[in-house]
CSV table of C-alpha atoms and ligand atoms in Angstrom, one decimal:
chain,number,residue,atom,x,y,z
A,1,UNK,CA,84.9,102.2,28.4
A,2,UNK,CA,87.3,103.6,25.9
A,3,UNK,CA,89.6,106.5,26.8
A,4,UNK,CA,92.9,108.2,25.9
A,5,UNK,CA,94.7,111.3,24.9
A,6,UNK,CA,94.9,112.5,21.3
A,7,UNK,CA,97.3,115.4,20.5
A,8,UNK,CA,96.2,118.2,18.1
A,9,UNK,CA,99.2,119.6,16.2
A,10,UNK,CA,99.8,121.9,13.3
A,11,UNK,CA,101.0,125.3,12.2
A,12,UNK,CA,99.8,128.4,14.1
A,13,UNK,CA,96.4,129.7,13.1
A,14,UNK,CA,95.2,126.6,11.2
A,15,UNK,CA,92.2,126.2,13.6
A,16,UNK,CA,93.4,123.7,16.2
A,17,UNK,CA,91.7,125.3,19.1
A,18,UNK,CA,88.5,125.9,17.1
A,19,UNK,CA,88.5,122.2,16.2
A,20,UNK,CA,89.1,121.1,19.8
A,21,UNK,CA,86.1,123.2,20.9
A,22,UNK,CA,84.0,121.7,18.2
A,23,UNK,CA,85.0,118.2,19.1
A,24,UNK,CA,84.2,118.9,22.8
A,25,UNK,CA,80.9,120.5,22.0
A,26,UNK,CA,81.7,123.7,23.9
A,27,UNK,CA,84.4,126.3,24.4
A,28,UNK,CA,87.5,125.1,26.2
A,29,UNK,CA,90.3,126.9,24.3
A,30,UNK,CA,90.4,130.5,23.2
A,31,UNK,CA,90.5,131.3,19.5
A,32,UNK,CA,91.8,134.3,17.6
A,33,UNK,CA,92.7,135.4,14.1
A,34,UNK,CA,96.3,136.1,15.3
A,35,UNK,CA,98.9,133.3,15.2
A,36,UNK,CA,100.3,131.9,18.5
A,37,UNK,CA,97.1,132.3,20.4
A,38,UNK,CA,97.5,129.0,22.3
A,39,UNK,CA,100.5,129.2,24.6
A,40,UNK,CA,100.1,126.1,26.8
A,41,UNK,CA,98.7,122.6,26.5
A,42,UNK,CA,95.0,122.6,27.2
A,43,UNK,CA,93.0,119.4,27.6
A,44,UNK,CA,89.6,119.5,26.0
A,45,UNK,CA,87.5,116.5,27.1
A,46,UNK,CA,84.7,114.9,25.0
A,47,UNK,CA,82.6,112.6,27.1
A,48,UNK,CA,80.0,110.0,26.3
A,49,UNK,CA,78.6,107.0,28.1
A,50,UNK,CA,81.1,104.7,26.6
A,51,UNK,CA,84.2,106.9,26.0
A,52,UNK,CA,86.3,109.7,27.2
A,53,UNK,CA,88.3,111.4,24.4
A,54,UNK,CA,90.9,113.8,25.8
A,55,UNK,CA,92.2,116.2,23.2
A,56,UNK,CA,95.5,118.0,23.9
A,57,UNK,CA,95.2,121.4,22.2
A,58,UNK,CA,98.7,122.6,21.6
A,59,UNK,CA,100.6,125.8,20.6
A,60,UNK,CA,101.4,125.9,16.8
A,61,UNK,CA,104.8,124.6,15.7
A,62,UNK,CA,107.3,127.4,15.5
A,63,UNK,CA,110.9,128.3,15.6
A,64,UNK,CA,111.6,129.7,19.2
A,65,UNK,CA,112.6,133.3,19.5
A,66,UNK,CA,112.6,133.9,23.2
A,67,UNK,CA,111.9,132.1,26.5
A,68,UNK,CA,108.1,132.2,25.9
A,69,UNK,CA,108.2,130.6,22.4
A,70,UNK,CA,110.9,128.2,23.6
A,71,UNK,CA,108.6,127.0,26.3
A,72,UNK,CA,105.7,126.8,23.9
A,73,UNK,CA,107.6,124.6,21.4
A,74,UNK,CA,108.9,122.5,24.4
A,75,UNK,CA,105.3,121.9,25.4
A,76,UNK,CA,104.5,120.7,21.9
A,77,UNK,CA,107.4,118.3,21.9
A,78,UNK,CA,106.7,117.0,25.4
A,79,UNK,CA,102.9,116.5,24.6
A,80,UNK,CA,103.6,113.8,22.0
A,81,UNK,CA,104.5,111.3,24.8
A,82,UNK,CA,101.8,108.9,25.8
A,83,UNK,CA,99.2,109.8,23.2
A,84,UNK,CA,97.1,107.3,21.4
A,85,UNK,CA,97.0,109.2,18.2
A,86,UNK,CA,97.8,112.6,16.6
A,87,UNK,CA,95.5,114.9,14.8
A,88,UNK,CA,97.6,116.8,12.3
A,89,UNK,CA,95.6,119.9,11.3
A,90,UNK,CA,96.2,121.8,8.0
A,91,UNK,CA,94.3,124.8,6.6
A,92,UNK,CA,92.7,124.2,3.2
A,93,UNK,CA,92.9,128.0,2.7
A,94,UNK,CA,96.7,128.0,2.7
A,95,UNK,CA,99.4,126.5,0.6
A,96,UNK,CA,100.5,123.2,2.2
A,97,UNK,CA,104.3,123.7,2.3
A,98,UNK,CA,107.6,123.4,4.0
A,99,UNK,CA,106.2,124.2,7.5
A,100,UNK,CA,103.7,121.4,7.2
A,101,UNK,CA,106.3,119.0,5.8
A,102,UNK,CA,108.5,119.7,8.9
A,103,UNK,CA,105.7,118.9,11.2
A,104,UNK,CA,104.9,115.8,9.2
A,105,UNK,CA,108.5,114.6,9.7
A,106,UNK,CA,107.9,114.8,13.4
A,107,UNK,CA,104.4,113.4,13.8
A,108,UNK,CA,104.7,110.5,11.4
A,109,UNK,CA,107.8,109.4,13.3
A,110,UNK,CA,105.9,109.0,16.6
A,111,UNK,CA,104.7,105.5,15.8
A,112,UNK,CA,101.0,106.2,16.6
A,113,UNK,CA,98.2,106.7,14.1
A,114,UNK,CA,98.1,110.1,12.4
A,115,UNK,CA,94.7,111.5,11.4
A,116,UNK,CA,95.2,114.4,8.9
A,117,UNK,CA,92.5,117.1,9.2
A,118,UNK,CA,92.1,119.5,6.3
A,119,UNK,CA,90.3,122.3,8.1
A,120,UNK,CA,88.5,125.5,6.9
A,121,UNK,CA,86.8,123.8,3.9
A,122,UNK,CA,83.7,126.0,4.3
A,123,UNK,CA,82.9,128.1,1.3
A,124,UNK,CA,85.8,126.5,-0.8
A,125,UNK,CA,85.3,125.1,-4.3
A,126,UNK,CA,85.1,121.3,-4.4
A,127,UNK,CA,88.0,121.2,-6.9
A,128,UNK,CA,90.3,123.2,-4.6
A,129,UNK,CA,89.4,121.0,-1.7
A,130,UNK,CA,90.2,117.9,-3.8
A,131,UNK,CA,93.6,119.4,-4.8
A,132,UNK,CA,94.5,120.2,-1.2
A,133,UNK,CA,93.5,116.7,-0.1
A,134,UNK,CA,95.8,115.2,-2.7
A,135,UNK,CA,98.7,117.4,-1.5
A,136,UNK,CA,97.9,116.5,2.2
A,137,UNK,CA,97.8,112.8,1.4
A,138,UNK,CA,101.5,113.0,0.2
A,139,UNK,CA,102.7,114.2,3.6
A,140,UNK,CA,103.0,110.8,5.1
A,141,UNK,CA,101.5,107.4,5.9
A,142,UNK,CA,98.3,108.7,7.5
A,143,UNK,CA,95.6,106.6,9.2
A,144,UNK,CA,92.7,108.7,7.8
A,145,UNK,CA,92.2,112.1,6.2
A,146,UNK,CA,89.2,114.2,7.1
A,147,UNK,CA,88.1,117.4,5.3
A,148,UNK,CA,86.2,119.5,8.0
A,149,UNK,CA,85.1,122.9,8.9
A,150,UNK,CA,85.7,123.4,12.6
A,151,UNK,CA,83.7,126.7,12.2
A,152,UNK,CA,80.5,125.3,10.8
A,153,UNK,CA,80.9,121.8,12.3
A,154,UNK,CA,80.9,120.1,8.9
A,155,UNK,CA,82.7,116.7,9.2
A,156,UNK,CA,83.4,117.1,12.9
A,157,UNK,CA,81.1,114.2,14.1
A,158,UNK,CA,82.8,111.8,11.6
A,159,UNK,CA,86.2,112.9,12.8
A,160,UNK,CA,85.1,112.4,16.5
A,161,UNK,CA,83.9,108.9,15.7
A,162,UNK,CA,87.2,108.2,13.9
A,163,UNK,CA,89.2,109.3,16.9
A,164,UNK,CA,87.1,107.4,19.4
A,165,UNK,CA,87.7,104.3,17.3
A,166,UNK,CA,91.4,104.7,17.9
A,167,UNK,CA,91.1,104.7,21.8
A,168,UNK,CA,92.0,101.6,23.8
A,169,UNK,CA,90.0,100.3,26.7
A,170,UNK,CA,90.8,102.6,29.7
A,171,UNK,CA,89.6,104.4,32.8
A,172,UNK,CA,87.9,107.7,33.2
A,173,UNK,CA,90.7,110.2,33.5
A,174,UNK,CA,88.5,113.1,34.5
A,175,UNK,CA,85.0,113.4,36.1
A,176,UNK,CA,82.4,113.2,33.4
A,177,UNK,CA,81.1,116.8,33.9
A,178,UNK,CA,84.6,118.2,33.5
A,179,UNK,CA,85.5,119.6,30.0
A,180,UNK,CA,89.0,121.0,30.6
A,181,UNK,CA,91.9,120.7,32.9
A,182,UNK,CA,92.5,124.5,33.2
A,183,UNK,CA,91.8,126.0,36.6
A,184,UNK,CA,89.0,128.6,36.8
A,185,UNK,CA,91.7,131.3,37.3
A,186,UNK,CA,93.5,130.1,34.1
A,187,UNK,CA,90.2,130.1,32.2
A,188,UNK,CA,89.5,133.6,33.2
A,189,UNK,CA,92.9,134.9,32.2
A,190,UNK,CA,92.6,133.1,28.9
A,191,UNK,CA,89.1,134.7,28.3
A,192,UNK,CA,90.5,138.2,29.0
A,193,UNK,CA,93.5,137.6,26.7
A,194,UNK,CA,91.2,136.3,23.9
A,195,UNK,CA,89.3,139.6,23.9
A,196,UNK,CA,92.5,141.6,23.9
A,197,UNK,CA,93.8,139.6,21.0
A,198,UNK,CA,90.8,140.2,18.9
A,199,UNK,CA,91.0,144.0,19.5
A,200,UNK,CA,94.8,144.5,18.9
A,201,UNK,CA,97.1,143.8,16.0
A,202,UNK,CA,100.7,143.9,14.8
A,203,UNK,CA,103.1,143.1,17.6
A,204,UNK,CA,100.7,143.9,20.4
A,205,UNK,CA,98.9,140.5,20.7
A,206,UNK,CA,102.2,138.7,21.2
A,207,UNK,CA,103.2,141.2,24.0
A,208,UNK,CA,100.1,140.7,26.0
A,209,UNK,CA,99.7,138.4,29.0
A,210,UNK,CA,97.0,138.2,31.6
A,211,UNK,CA,97.5,137.5,35.3
A,212,UNK,CA,94.5,137.1,37.6
A,213,UNK,CA,95.1,139.0,40.8
A,214,UNK,CA,92.0,138.3,42.8
A,215,UNK,CA,88.7,136.3,42.5
A,216,UNK,CA,86.2,137.0,45.2
A,217,UNK,CA,82.4,136.7,45.5
A,218,UNK,CA,81.9,140.1,43.8
A,219,UNK,CA,85.1,141.1,42.1
A,220,UNK,CA,87.5,139.7,39.6
A,221,UNK,CA,90.7,141.7,39.2
A,222,UNK,CA,93.2,140.9,36.5
A,223,UNK,CA,96.4,142.5,35.2
A,224,UNK,CA,97.0,142.9,31.5
A,225,UNK,CA,100.7,142.8,31.1
A,226,UNK,CA,102.5,144.4,28.2
A,227,UNK,CA,106.2,145.1,27.7
A,228,UNK,CA,106.4,148.8,26.9
A,229,UNK,CA,104.8,152.1,27.8
A,230,UNK,CA,103.6,152.6,24.1
A,231,UNK,CA,102.0,149.2,24.2
A,232,UNK,CA,100.3,150.2,27.4
A,233,UNK,CA,98.9,153.4,25.8
A,234,UNK,CA,97.4,151.3,23.0
A,235,UNK,CA,95.9,148.8,25.3
A,236,UNK,CA,94.4,151.4,27.6
A,237,UNK,CA,93.0,153.3,24.6
A,238,UNK,CA,91.6,156.8,24.3
A,239,UNK,CA,90.1,157.6,27.7
A,240,UNK,CA,90.4,153.9,28.7
A,241,UNK,CA,88.1,152.8,25.8
A,242,UNK,CA,90.2,149.8,24.7
A,243,UNK,CA,90.5,148.2,28.1
A,244,UNK,CA,86.8,149.0,28.7
A,245,UNK,CA,85.9,147.2,25.5
A,246,UNK,CA,88.0,144.2,26.5
A,247,UNK,CA,86.2,144.0,29.9
A,248,UNK,CA,82.7,144.4,28.3
A,249,UNK,CA,83.4,141.4,26.0
A,250,UNK,CA,85.0,139.2,28.7
A,251,UNK,CA,82.6,139.8,31.6
A,252,UNK,CA,79.6,137.8,30.3
A,253,UNK,CA,81.8,134.8,29.6
A,254,UNK,CA,83.5,135.1,33.0
A,255,UNK,CA,80.0,135.4,34.7
A,256,UNK,CA,78.8,132.3,32.8
A,257,UNK,CA,81.9,130.4,34.0
A,258,UNK,CA,81.5,131.5,37.7
A,259,UNK,CA,77.7,131.3,37.7
A,260,UNK,CA,77.2,134.7,39.1
A,261,UNK,CA,77.6,138.4,38.3
A,262,UNK,CA,81.0,140.0,39.0
A,263,UNK,CA,82.7,143.4,38.8
A,264,UNK,CA,85.6,142.9,36.4
A,265,UNK,CA,88.5,145.2,37.1
A,266,UNK,CA,91.2,145.2,34.4
A,267,UNK,CA,94.5,147.0,35.1
A,268,UNK,CA,97.1,147.4,32.3
A,269,UNK,CA,100.7,147.1,33.6
A,270,UNK,CA,104.1,147.3,32.0
A,271,UNK,CA,106.3,144.5,32.8
A,272,UNK,CA,109.5,144.9,30.7
A,273,UNK,CA,110.6,141.8,28.8
A,274,UNK,CA,108.2,139.5,30.5
A,275,UNK,CA,108.5,137.1,27.6
A,276,UNK,CA,112.1,136.5,28.5
A,277,UNK,CA,111.5,136.3,32.3
A,278,UNK,CA,111.4,132.7,33.5
A,279,UNK,CA,109.8,133.6,36.8
A,280,UNK,CA,106.9,135.5,35.2
A,281,UNK,CA,106.4,132.7,32.7
A,282,UNK,CA,106.3,130.2,35.6
A,283,UNK,CA,103.6,132.3,37.3
A,284,UNK,CA,101.6,132.6,34.0
A,285,UNK,CA,101.7,128.8,33.6
A,286,UNK,CA,103.3,128.7,30.2
B,301,GTP,N1,86.7,129.9,7.7
B,301,GTP,C1,87.1,129.1,8.8
B,301,GTP,N2,87.9,129.7,9.7
B,301,GTP,C2,88.3,129.0,10.7
B,301,GTP,C3,88.0,127.6,10.9
B,301,GTP,N3,88.5,127.1,12.0
B,301,GTP,C4,89.2,128.1,12.5
B,301,GTP,N4,89.0,129.3,11.8
B,301,GTP,C5,89.6,130.6,12.1
B,301,GTP,O1,91.0,130.5,12.1
B,301,GTP,C6,91.6,131.4,13.0
B,301,GTP,C7,92.5,130.7,13.9
B,301,GTP,O2,91.8,129.8,14.8
B,301,GTP,P1,92.4,129.1,16.0
B,301,GTP,O3,91.5,128.0,16.4
B,301,GTP,O4,92.7,130.1,17.1
B,301,GTP,O5,93.7,128.5,15.4
B,301,GTP,P2,94.9,127.7,16.2
B,301,GTP,O6,95.5,126.7,15.2
B,301,GTP,O7,94.5,127.2,17.5
B,301,GTP,O8,96.0,128.8,16.4
B,301,GTP,P3,97.2,128.9,17.4
B,301,GTP,O9,96.7,128.6,18.8
B,301,GTP,O10,97.6,130.4,17.3
B,301,GTP,O11,98.3,128.0,16.9
B,301,GTP,C8,90.4,132.1,13.8
B,301,GTP,O12,90.1,133.3,13.2
B,301,GTP,C9,89.3,131.1,13.5
B,301,GTP,O13,88.0,131.7,13.6
B,301,GTP,C10,87.1,127.0,9.8
B,301,GTP,O14,86.8,125.8,9.8
B,301,GTP,N5,86.8,127.8,8.8
B,302,MG,MG1,95.1,127.5,19.4
């Protein structure tokens, strides 16, 4: 039996969570087109008869601006302890630059193998991919470099094999049927937040948090927290249309998770400056 933890690091929005989902063969982490979607460390677990690969999906590297982003970056730093390897994710669709070199200076100093993943190669010209691979290769002394598309699944199996090859002999850390370390409550709040992120823009996605208030046999009630009255107006939408849309999108996934139908009640609430409030952040698990 081979087992161990591999951290997944990179700039915001490069596709770390999409990649973790692809490696695990199912959804464990929420994904959105807005940066800073992932706020806490999430284990995604890939199981087979002879291995257990635990992927630590992480928030994107960033310069902290408030208590929330400070905690997120702290999570990233702390998650590099006791890992067998690091997957350093880059986007083939963006210029590889100073942000990536800063992360490189951190991950290549850890003393564990670094596997560079050039993600989002779908629908890119071969010449452009080759150029990006050359630039990526200069970031540091990598163990391997994999061009992949987390979205289409191209190259994901080869990457998984590479990572399993880096695992030492070890125990089962989680029961085989378990695919994430998040509680059901946390998974529900993440699913609701995901739908809210897709439907909002500008500063709103960053101002949203979700707190599950009640899970019973028939009802799931969750609070969508925002910081100001104007954000609340936007999230509620005309005649409640926005919050209704969020609920319609989130409910099927929540029902699949719970295994039975539920009434999903979403309540938008203003909690001023929650991003700076340590007690709220504690309760939200970030
Ligand atoms: N075209 C393409 N888009 C991708 C691919 N992987 C991810 N994306 C898109 O990139 C965006 C960001 O994906 P995430 O997986 O949320 O990125 P992340 O790195 O986890 O982002 P943070 O959690 O905010 O740091 C989403 O719109 C994804 O659909 C890919 O292989 N190809
Ligand atoms: Mg993410």
